[in-house]
Structures are given as structure tokens and as C-alpha cells.
CSV table of C-alpha atoms in Angstrom, one decimal:
chain,number,residue,atom,x,y,z
A,1,UNK,CA,76.8,65.5,66.2
A,2,UNK,CA,73.8,66.8,68.2
A,3,UNK,CA,71.2,68.9,66.6
A,4,UNK,CA,70.8,72.7,67.2
A,5,UNK,CA,70.8,73.7,70.8
A,6,UNK,CA,67.2,75.0,70.7
A,7,UNK,CA,66.0,71.5,69.7
A,8,UNK,CA,67.7,69.6,72.5
A,9,UNK,CA,65.7,67.6,75.1
A,10,UNK,CA,67.3,69.3,78.1
A,11,UNK,CA,68.4,72.9,79.0
A,12,UNK,CA,70.7,71.5,81.6
A,13,UNK,CA,72.3,68.2,82.8
A,14,UNK,CA,74.1,67.8,86.1
A,15,UNK,CA,76.6,65.1,85.5
A,16,UNK,CA,77.9,63.3,88.6
A,17,UNK,CA,74.8,64.4,90.6
A,18,UNK,CA,74.9,61.8,93.3
A,19,UNK,CA,78.3,62.7,94.8
A,20,UNK,CA,78.5,65.1,97.7
A,21,UNK,CA,79.0,68.3,95.7
A,22,UNK,CA,76.7,67.0,93.0
A,23,UNK,CA,73.8,66.7,95.3
A,24,UNK,CA,74.3,70.2,96.6
A,25,UNK,CA,74.5,71.5,93.1
A,26,UNK,CA,71.3,69.8,92.1
A,27,UNK,CA,69.6,71.2,95.1
A,28,UNK,CA,70.8,74.7,94.2
A,29,UNK,CA,69.4,74.2,90.7
A,30,UNK,CA,66.1,73.0,92.0
A,31,UNK,CA,65.8,75.9,94.4
A,32,UNK,CA,66.9,78.8,92.2
A,33,UNK,CA,66.1,78.0,88.5
A,34,UNK,CA,62.9,79.0,86.8
A,35,UNK,CA,60.0,76.5,87.0
A,36,UNK,CA,60.0,75.7,83.3
A,37,UNK,CA,63.6,74.4,83.3
A,38,UNK,CA,64.0,71.2,81.4
A,39,UNK,CA,66.8,69.3,83.1
A,40,UNK,CA,68.2,66.0,84.2
A,41,UNK,CA,70.5,64.5,86.8
A,42,UNK,CA,73.0,62.0,85.5
A,43,UNK,CA,75.2,59.3,87.1
A,44,UNK,CA,75.9,55.6,87.3
A,45,UNK,CA,73.5,54.5,90.0
A,46,UNK,CA,69.8,54.4,89.1
A,47,UNK,CA,68.8,53.9,92.8
A,48,UNK,CA,70.8,56.9,94.0
A,49,UNK,CA,69.5,59.1,91.2
A,50,UNK,CA,65.9,58.1,92.0
A,51,UNK,CA,66.5,58.9,95.7
A,52,UNK,CA,67.9,62.3,94.8
A,53,UNK,CA,65.1,63.1,92.3
A,54,UNK,CA,62.5,62.4,95.1
A,55,UNK,CA,64.4,64.7,97.4
A,56,UNK,CA,64.6,67.4,94.8
A,57,UNK,CA,60.8,67.2,94.2
A,58,UNK,CA,60.3,67.8,98.0
A,59,UNK,CA,62.5,70.9,98.0
A,60,UNK,CA,60.2,72.7,95.5
A,61,UNK,CA,57.0,70.8,94.7
A,62,UNK,CA,55.8,73.5,92.3
A,63,UNK,CA,59.2,73.8,90.5
A,64,UNK,CA,60.8,71.9,87.6
A,65,UNK,CA,61.5,68.2,88.4
A,66,UNK,CA,64.5,66.6,86.9
A,67,UNK,CA,64.6,63.5,84.7
A,68,UNK,CA,67.1,60.7,85.2
A,69,UNK,CA,69.9,59.7,82.8
A,70,UNK,CA,72.0,56.7,83.6
A,71,UNK,CA,75.6,57.0,82.5
A,72,UNK,CA,78.8,55.2,83.5
A,73,UNK,CA,81.2,58.2,83.5
A,74,UNK,CA,84.1,55.9,82.5
A,75,UNK,CA,82.3,54.9,79.2
A,76,UNK,CA,82.7,57.6,76.6
A,77,UNK,CA,79.7,56.5,74.6
A,78,UNK,CA,77.4,56.8,77.6
A,79,UNK,CA,78.7,60.2,78.5
A,80,UNK,CA,78.3,61.2,74.8
A,81,UNK,CA,74.7,60.1,74.7
A,82,UNK,CA,73.8,62.3,77.7
A,83,UNK,CA,75.8,65.4,76.7
A,84,UNK,CA,74.4,65.5,73.1
A,85,UNK,CA,70.9,66.0,74.6
A,86,UNK,CA,71.6,69.2,76.6
A,87,UNK,CA,72.4,72.8,76.0
A,88,UNK,CA,74.5,73.1,79.2
A,89,UNK,CA,76.4,70.5,81.2
A,90,UNK,CA,77.6,70.9,84.7
A,91,UNK,CA,80.4,68.4,85.2
A,92,UNK,CA,81.0,67.3,88.9
A,93,UNK,CA,83.2,64.3,88.3
A,94,UNK,CA,86.7,63.1,89.3
A,95,UNK,CA,88.4,65.4,86.8
A,96,UNK,CA,91.8,63.6,86.6
A,97,UNK,CA,90.1,60.3,85.9
A,98,UNK,CA,87.0,61.0,83.7
A,99,UNK,CA,86.9,64.8,83.3
A,100,UNK,CA,88.4,64.9,79.9
A,101,UNK,CA,85.7,62.5,78.5
A,102,UNK,CA,83.1,65.0,79.4
A,103,UNK,CA,85.0,67.9,77.9
A,104,UNK,CA,85.5,66.1,74.7
A,105,UNK,CA,81.8,65.3,74.5
A,106,UNK,CA,80.9,68.9,75.0
A,107,UNK,CA,83.3,70.0,72.3
A,108,UNK,CA,81.9,67.4,69.9
A,109,UNK,CA,78.3,68.5,70.5
A,110,UNK,CA,78.8,72.2,71.0
A,111,UNK,CA,77.4,71.9,74.5
A,112,UNK,CA,78.3,74.7,76.9
A,113,UNK,CA,80.0,73.5,80.0
A,114,UNK,CA,80.8,74.3,83.7
A,115,UNK,CA,83.1,72.5,86.1
A,116,UNK,CA,84.9,73.0,89.4
A,117,UNK,CA,88.3,71.9,88.1
A,118,UNK,CA,91.0,74.5,89.0
A,119,UNK,CA,94.3,72.8,89.3
A,120,UNK,CA,96.5,74.9,86.9
A,121,UNK,CA,98.7,72.1,85.5
A,122,UNK,CA,95.7,70.0,84.8
A,123,UNK,CA,93.8,72.8,83.1
A,124,UNK,CA,96.9,73.6,81.1
A,125,UNK,CA,96.5,70.3,79.2
A,126,UNK,CA,92.9,70.9,78.5
A,127,UNK,CA,93.6,74.5,77.3
A,128,UNK,CA,96.3,73.3,75.0
A,129,UNK,CA,94.0,70.6,73.5
A,130,UNK,CA,90.6,72.3,73.5
A,131,UNK,CA,90.7,76.1,73.8
A,132,UNK,CA,91.1,76.9,70.1
A,133,UNK,CA,88.4,74.5,69.0
A,134,UNK,CA,85.9,75.7,71.6
A,135,UNK,CA,86.7,79.3,70.8
A,136,UNK,CA,86.3,78.8,67.0
A,137,UNK,CA,82.9,77.1,67.4
A,138,UNK,CA,81.5,79.3,70.2
A,139,UNK,CA,81.4,76.7,72.9
A,140,UNK,CA,82.0,78.1,76.4
A,141,UNK,CA,83.9,75.9,78.9
A,142,UNK,CA,83.8,77.6,82.3
A,143,UNK,CA,86.4,76.1,84.6
A,144,UNK,CA,87.1,76.6,88.4
A,145,UNK,CA,83.5,77.5,89.3
A,146,UNK,CA,84.0,76.6,93.0
A,147,UNK,CA,84.9,78.1,96.3
A,148,UNK,CA,88.4,77.8,94.8
A,149,UNK,CA,88.6,79.9,92.6
A,150,UNK,CA,85.1,81.3,91.7
A,151,UNK,CA,84.7,84.1,94.3
A,152,UNK,CA,88.3,85.2,94.1
A,153,UNK,CA,88.2,85.5,90.3
A,154,UNK,CA,84.9,87.4,90.3
A,155,UNK,CA,85.9,89.8,93.1
A,156,UNK,CA,89.2,90.5,91.4
A,157,UNK,CA,87.4,91.3,88.2
A,158,UNK,CA,84.7,93.4,89.9
A,159,UNK,CA,87.2,95.4,92.0
A,160,UNK,CA,89.4,96.2,88.9
A,161,UNK,CA,86.3,97.2,86.9
A,162,UNK,CA,85.1,99.5,89.7
A,163,UNK,CA,88.6,101.1,89.8
A,164,UNK,CA,88.4,101.8,86.1
A,165,UNK,CA,84.8,103.1,86.3
A,166,UNK,CA,85.5,105.4,89.3
A,167,UNK,CA,89.0,106.8,88.3
A,168,UNK,CA,89.7,105.6,84.8
A,169,UNK,CA,92.7,103.9,86.2
A,170,UNK,CA,94.5,100.6,85.4
A,171,UNK,CA,95.0,98.2,88.3
A,172,UNK,CA,98.5,97.7,89.7
A,173,UNK,CA,97.4,95.0,92.2
A,174,UNK,CA,94.4,93.2,93.6
A,175,UNK,CA,94.9,92.1,97.2
A,176,UNK,CA,92.4,89.5,98.3
A,177,UNK,CA,91.8,88.7,102.0
A,178,UNK,CA,89.9,85.6,103.2
A,179,UNK,CA,88.2,86.6,106.4
A,180,UNK,CA,85.9,83.6,107.1
A,181,UNK,CA,86.5,80.1,105.8
A,182,UNK,CA,85.1,76.5,106.1
A,183,UNK,CA,87.9,73.9,106.3
A,184,UNK,CA,85.8,70.7,106.1
A,185,UNK,CA,87.0,68.4,103.2
A,186,UNK,CA,84.7,66.1,101.2
A,187,UNK,CA,85.8,62.6,100.2
A,188,UNK,CA,86.4,63.8,96.6
A,189,UNK,CA,88.7,66.6,97.8
A,190,UNK,CA,90.7,64.1,100.0
A,191,UNK,CA,91.0,61.7,97.1
A,192,UNK,CA,92.5,64.5,95.0
A,193,UNK,CA,95.0,65.3,97.8
A,194,UNK,CA,96.0,61.6,97.9
A,195,UNK,CA,96.6,61.6,94.2
A,196,UNK,CA,98.7,64.8,94.4
A,197,UNK,CA,100.9,63.4,97.1
A,198,UNK,CA,101.3,60.1,95.2
A,199,UNK,CA,102.4,61.9,92.0
A,200,UNK,CA,105.0,64.0,93.8
A,201,UNK,CA,106.4,60.9,95.5
A,202,UNK,CA,106.6,58.9,92.3
A,203,UNK,CA,108.1,61.8,90.3
A,204,UNK,CA,111.9,61.6,89.6
A,205,UNK,CA,111.9,65.3,88.6
A,206,UNK,CA,112.5,68.0,91.3
A,207,UNK,CA,109.4,70.1,91.7
A,208,UNK,CA,109.8,73.5,90.1
A,209,UNK,CA,108.5,76.8,91.5
A,210,UNK,CA,105.0,77.4,90.3
A,211,UNK,CA,104.5,79.7,87.3
A,212,UNK,CA,101.6,82.0,88.1
A,213,UNK,CA,101.1,82.7,84.4
A,214,UNK,CA,100.9,79.0,83.4
A,215,UNK,CA,97.4,79.2,82.0
A,216,UNK,CA,97.4,82.9,80.9
A,217,UNK,CA,97.4,83.3,77.2
A,218,UNK,CA,99.9,86.2,77.6
A,219,UNK,CA,102.7,86.6,80.2
A,220,UNK,CA,102.4,89.2,82.9
A,221,UNK,CA,104.6,91.4,85.0
A,222,UNK,CA,107.0,89.6,87.4
A,223,UNK,CA,105.3,89.1,90.8
A,224,UNK,CA,107.1,91.0,93.6
A,225,UNK,CA,106.7,89.7,97.2
A,226,UNK,CA,104.9,92.1,99.5
A,227,UNK,CA,105.1,90.3,102.8
A,228,UNK,CA,107.7,90.3,105.7
A,229,UNK,CA,109.9,87.4,106.8
A,230,UNK,CA,106.9,85.8,108.6
A,231,UNK,CA,105.0,86.2,105.3
A,232,UNK,CA,102.8,88.8,107.0
A,233,UNK,CA,101.6,91.9,105.3
A,234,UNK,CA,99.7,94.9,106.6
A,235,UNK,CA,97.3,97.1,104.6
A,236,UNK,CA,95.5,100.2,105.9
A,237,UNK,CA,92.2,98.9,104.6
A,238,UNK,CA,92.5,95.1,105.0
A,239,UNK,CA,94.6,95.0,108.2
A,240,UNK,CA,97.1,92.2,109.0
A,241,UNK,CA,97.4,89.5,106.4
A,242,UNK,CA,99.1,86.1,106.2
A,243,UNK,CA,100.4,84.8,103.0
A,244,UNK,CA,99.5,81.2,104.0
A,245,UNK,CA,96.2,81.2,102.2
A,246,UNK,CA,95.2,77.6,101.3
A,247,UNK,CA,94.6,77.9,97.6
A,248,UNK,CA,96.4,81.2,96.8
A,249,UNK,CA,98.6,79.7,94.0
A,250,UNK,CA,95.6,78.1,92.2
A,251,UNK,CA,93.5,81.2,92.6
A,252,UNK,CA,96.3,83.4,91.3
A,253,UNK,CA,96.6,81.2,88.2
A,254,UNK,CA,92.9,81.4,87.5
A,255,UNK,CA,92.8,85.2,88.0
A,256,UNK,CA,95.7,85.6,85.7
A,257,UNK,CA,94.0,83.6,83.0
A,258,UNK,CA,91.0,86.0,83.3
A,259,UNK,CA,93.5,88.9,83.1
A,260,UNK,CA,95.2,87.4,80.1
A,261,UNK,CA,92.0,86.7,78.2
A,262,UNK,CA,90.7,90.2,78.7
A,263,UNK,CA,94.1,92.0,78.3
A,264,UNK,CA,94.5,90.2,74.9
A,265,UNK,CA,91.1,91.6,73.9
A,266,UNK,CA,92.2,95.1,75.0
A,267,UNK,CA,89.7,95.1,77.9
A,268,UNK,CA,91.9,94.0,80.7
A,269,UNK,CA,92.7,95.8,84.0
A,270,UNK,CA,96.2,96.9,82.8
A,271,UNK,CA,99.6,95.6,81.8
A,272,UNK,CA,101.1,95.7,85.3
A,273,UNK,CA,98.3,93.8,87.0
A,274,UNK,CA,99.2,91.5,89.9
A,275,UNK,CA,97.1,89.4,92.2
A,276,UNK,CA,98.1,88.4,95.7
A,277,UNK,CA,95.9,86.4,98.2
A,278,UNK,CA,96.1,86.2,102.0
A,279,UNK,CA,94.2,85.1,105.1
A,280,UNK,CA,93.2,87.8,107.5
A,281,UNK,CA,94.8,87.5,110.9
A,282,UNK,CA,94.2,89.3,114.2
A,283,UNK,CA,97.9,89.8,115.2
A,284,UNK,CA,101.5,89.0,114.3
A,285,UNK,CA,101.5,86.3,116.9
A,286,UNK,CA,98.5,84.6,115.2
A,287,UNK,CA,100.4,84.9,111.9
A,288,UNK,CA,103.4,83.2,113.4
A,289,UNK,CA,101.3,80.2,114.6
A,290,UNK,CA,99.5,80.1,111.3
A,291,UNK,CA,102.9,79.8,109.6
A,292,UNK,CA,103.8,76.8,111.9
A,293,UNK,CA,100.4,75.2,111.4
A,294,UNK,CA,100.5,75.4,107.6
A,295,UNK,CA,104.1,74.1,107.5
A,296,UNK,CA,103.2,71.1,109.6
A,297,UNK,CA,100.0,70.4,107.7
A,298,UNK,CA,101.8,70.8,104.4
A,299,UNK,CA,104.5,68.4,105.4
A,300,UNK,CA,102.0,65.8,106.6
A,301,UNK,CA,99.8,66.1,103.5
A,302,UNK,CA,102.7,65.8,101.2
A,303,UNK,CA,103.5,62.3,102.6
A,304,UNK,CA,101.5,59.5,101.0
A,305,UNK,CA,101.9,57.3,104.1
A,306,UNK,CA,100.4,60.0,106.4
A,307,UNK,CA,97.5,60.5,103.9
A,308,UNK,CA,96.8,56.7,103.9
A,309,UNK,CA,96.5,56.9,107.7
A,310,UNK,CA,94.2,59.9,107.6
A,311,UNK,CA,92.1,58.2,105.0
A,312,UNK,CA,90.8,55.9,107.8
A,313,UNK,CA,89.1,58.9,109.4
A,314,UNK,CA,88.1,60.9,106.3
A,315,UNK,CA,84.9,60.7,104.2
A,316,UNK,CA,84.8,58.3,101.4
A,317,UNK,CA,84.6,59.6,97.8
A,318,UNK,CA,81.0,60.8,97.1
A,319,UNK,CA,80.4,61.7,100.8
A,320,UNK,CA,81.5,64.6,103.0
A,321,UNK,CA,80.9,66.6,106.2
A,322,UNK,CA,77.5,66.9,107.7
A,323,UNK,CA,75.5,69.2,105.4
A,324,UNK,CA,73.6,70.8,108.2
A,325,UNK,CA,76.8,71.7,110.1
A,326,UNK,CA,78.7,73.1,107.0
A,327,UNK,CA,75.6,75.2,106.2
A,328,UNK,CA,76.3,77.2,109.3
A,329,UNK,CA,79.9,78.1,108.4
A,330,UNK,CA,79.9,81.4,106.4
A,331,UNK,CA,82.3,82.2,103.7
A,332,UNK,CA,83.6,85.8,103.5
A,333,UNK,CA,86.3,87.5,101.5
A,334,UNK,CA,87.3,91.0,100.2
A,335,UNK,CA,89.3,92.1,97.2
A,336,UNK,CA,91.1,95.5,97.1
A,337,UNK,CA,92.2,96.9,93.8
A,338,UNK,CA,94.9,99.6,93.9
A,339,UNK,CA,95.5,102.0,91.0
A,340,UNK,CA,98.6,101.7,88.9
A,341,UNK,CA,100.5,104.9,89.7
A,342,UNK,CA,98.3,106.2,92.5
A,343,UNK,CA,98.0,104.1,95.6
A,344,UNK,CA,95.3,106.5,97.0
A,345,UNK,CA,92.8,105.4,94.4
A,346,UNK,CA,91.2,102.2,95.6
A,347,UNK,CA,88.2,100.0,94.9
A,348,UNK,CA,86.8,97.1,96.9
A,349,UNK,CA,84.6,94.1,96.1
A,350,UNK,CA,83.4,91.8,98.9
A,351,UNK,CA,81.7,88.4,98.9
A,352,UNK,CA,79.8,86.6,101.7
A,353,UNK,CA,77.6,83.5,101.6
A,354,UNK,CA,76.2,81.9,104.8
A,355,UNK,CA,76.4,78.2,103.9
A,356,UNK,CA,80.0,76.9,103.8
A,357,UNK,CA,82.5,75.8,101.2
A,358,UNK,CA,80.6,73.1,99.3
A,359,UNK,CA,77.4,75.1,99.3
A,360,UNK,CA,79.5,78.0,97.8
A,361,UNK,CA,80.8,75.6,95.1
A,362,UNK,CA,77.3,74.5,94.3
A,363,UNK,CA,76.2,78.1,94.1
A,364,UNK,CA,78.9,79.0,91.6
A,365,UNK,CA,78.4,75.8,89.5
A,366,UNK,CA,74.7,76.3,89.3
A,367,UNK,CA,74.7,80.1,88.6
A,368,UNK,CA,77.5,79.9,86.1
A,369,UNK,CA,75.4,77.3,84.2
A,370,UNK,CA,72.3,79.7,84.5
A,371,UNK,CA,74.4,82.5,83.1
A,372,UNK,CA,75.4,80.3,80.1
A,373,UNK,CA,71.9,79.1,79.6
A,374,UNK,CA,69.9,82.3,79.9
A,375,UNK,CA,72.4,85.0,78.8
A,376,UNK,CA,75.9,83.8,77.7
A,377,UNK,CA,77.1,87.4,77.8
A,378,UNK,CA,80.8,87.0,77.9
A,379,UNK,CA,83.3,89.7,78.8
A,380,UNK,CA,86.0,90.8,76.3
A,381,UNK,CA,83.8,90.0,73.3
A,382,UNK,CA,84.7,86.4,73.8
A,383,UNK,CA,82.4,83.7,72.2
A,384,UNK,CA,83.9,80.5,73.6
A,385,UNK,CA,87.0,78.7,74.7
A,386,UNK,CA,88.4,77.5,78.0
A,387,UNK,CA,87.3,80.3,80.2
A,388,UNK,CA,86.9,81.4,83.9
A,389,UNK,CA,84.0,82.4,86.1
A,390,UNK,CA,84.8,86.2,85.8
A,391,UNK,CA,84.3,86.0,82.0
A,392,UNK,CA,80.6,85.6,82.8
A,393,UNK,CA,80.8,89.2,84.1
A,394,UNK,CA,78.0,91.2,85.6
A,395,UNK,CA,75.4,88.6,84.6
A,396,UNK,CA,77.0,86.1,87.0
A,397,UNK,CA,77.3,88.7,89.7
A,398,UNK,CA,73.6,89.4,89.6
A,399,UNK,CA,72.6,85.7,89.6
A,400,UNK,CA,74.9,85.0,92.6
A,401,UNK,CA,73.2,87.8,94.4
A,402,UNK,CA,69.7,86.6,93.5
A,403,UNK,CA,70.7,83.1,94.9
A,404,UNK,CA,71.7,84.4,98.3
A,405,UNK,CA,75.3,85.7,98.0
A,406,UNK,CA,76.1,89.3,99.2
A,407,UNK,CA,78.4,91.0,96.8
A,408,UNK,CA,79.3,94.7,97.4
A,409,UNK,CA,81.5,97.0,95.3
A,410,UNK,CA,82.7,100.4,96.2
A,411,UNK,CA,85.6,102.9,95.5
A,412,UNK,CA,87.4,105.6,97.4
A,413,UNK,CA,90.2,108.1,97.2
A,414,UNK,CA,92.4,107.9,100.4
């Protein structure tokens, strides 16, 4: 067992720092954290870590420079040796392969933890095994701190909170609209898609309809479809919306875990809360073609043979799209909270970040870690457990803003 947190060598360790998202996260830490930060970058390759460390020193010569920790992520004892030295660990690893090794080490040493893992059925296993232990000892495990599902979770929480503040009203529904997106996948993302397709092909059990409450500690109200036959919905504030949003089911499950954790603590947005996510579209014709596009892409990506062919043209694990190009693809989305019992009472929360999907993931990973390190002010009176980004509350919102995100919240009576 590691010693008290205040006596540990590091404030923060970025584990898996030499991968595509790991490098961006380390850069975000170097640029945005205080100059007295004691931190390390960790991974398997000493040469790659040294190269990254030199790059980080160049980003901010007067800032805090990381030390290097060598660890084979498939060796539990080596991961353990790194995790026990730090107060907070950012885990950017292949979660289905070695992610649990990191989680176990953080539980063992009471090290607060942040990751980008958001696949609900995967998180369900971790929650069942680790939530109660982490909760009882006050260790915070913040999952899904990425483009999917960090902004969606935080905006949903912020809009519902504003509705409560402005009108004293519970929230009937949060509608989230993705208005600008960056579709470029990294090698790690594509590897995960390959694994998912392979698992479905190997499974002898028919795939069941997804349960949106699969990781919520309490069940919610049945979800009622709001879209038309083309899965298009129109809202007076958000315009035309297509239900074919890329990660809507994952994001819905994460948002519902936040809802369940807060509702169980009597600080939730209300018992009838629902979350629905869409992509903004310019016309119903665009919505029709989006439906065709998504159906074709989904069919292709569910076939392991197609994915093996695509692999020839995709980035290798640890690499990804050109960083300079993705930095010019802004991310924008808006959440609308509607009062339970009065559709005229509404609150909105919007998010924009100028630098693409993986930069957004790096932003959320780094700032969630900063929130744990410098504040650890958790919503709902929570002290620990398998948690979500929104549980970091207003402290995370302010840190995201300070690091370059634009988050705006407002309310109105129609």
C-alpha cells in the first residue's frame, strides 16, 4: 500500500503517454497546469518517452517538466510501481486489454483516476467490481472523460442545473444537438472498432436492444421516441435534428449514470429525466441522406472482413490523423433542458472547442485530473466510486473554460 497522498513523489502521472491521445493529453498538461506540478509520463518505450519529454519542455520552457517512468502496461507489478507514487493517474491505454490492471492498482493505492473509457457494457463490469470499494475508501474513478461522453455529460448536467436555478423546475428531457464534429479516427479507435465487430461475429447470442440504464445505479423512466419515421425531430430552439448521432447510446448511458448517482443522493434533475442526442441537419433531405450514410457505414463497420480491408488504410495503434489538420476542426454542441410539466421553461448549455476530437479528449482528461488534484469537489456529496465527468461539477466547467473551451449557460421562458 502506498503512503499518504501528500507524501507521494508525483501529483500526476500520464500512463500511456506515447500513444496518439496520450501525447495530446501530456501536451495539454504541460500547457495548462501550474508551474510547480510534480508529474511523470509513463509507458513502455524509454526512447519514445524521452522524445516526448523533450517536446514538452519546448512547449513551455518555464513550466513544470515531467519525469519518465518505464512500465510495461501488461505487467501488473510495473503498473503498480508507477501508480503507487502518484496522487492522480490519467489512464490512456487499451482499456479492454490492460485497463483493468490500472484500475486495480488505483484502488489498491487509493490513487484518484481518470480515463476515456465509455463503452457501457465494459464499464458495467468495472462498476460491479470496483464501485463500492472505491466509494468506501474515497477513491474517485472518473470514466468517459473524452469527446464521447465528456461534453455531453457536462452540458446535460449544466442545463438541468440552470433550469432548477432559474425556475425551480425538474427536468423532463435534455436534448443535445451536435452542430460541428471531427470524424477523423485514431489507430486506437479503429482497433476498438475491429474488436467490437469481431466480438459480434463470434457471439452465438443474438444482440439485445441496448439498455440505456445499464450503468445507472437506479432505473429511470421509459424512454419515448421523439423522432419521425426518418428519425428526424424538429425543435423550435435547436432546429432540425437527426437521430443518427454517432455515439448517442454510449453518451445516453453515461448521462444516465450521472442522473442515477445524483438522483440517489436527492440532488438529481428529477425522476422523469430523459436524455436524447441528435446531429443538427439543414433539411429533411439532408436527414434522409444521413440515414442512408449511417446505415451503409454501420453495415460495413459491423463486418470484420470489411474492417480488415480498411485497416490497410487506417492509422496504426498509437498513431492518428495529422495533428495540425485536426486542430482546425472545431467541436460544437448544445444541450437544451425542458422543464417537467412546463415546456415553456427552458435552459441551454453550449460547448465549443476549436481543436478537434482528440484535442477535446485531451482537454477533458487533463482538466478532470486537475479537478481531482486541486479541488476534488464532487457533486451529490459523493466521495468516491466509479463516477462520470459531470460529477466534477462547476469546478470542471471553470477549468475547461480556462483551458480554452467556451461553455455558455442560459435560461428562458418561451
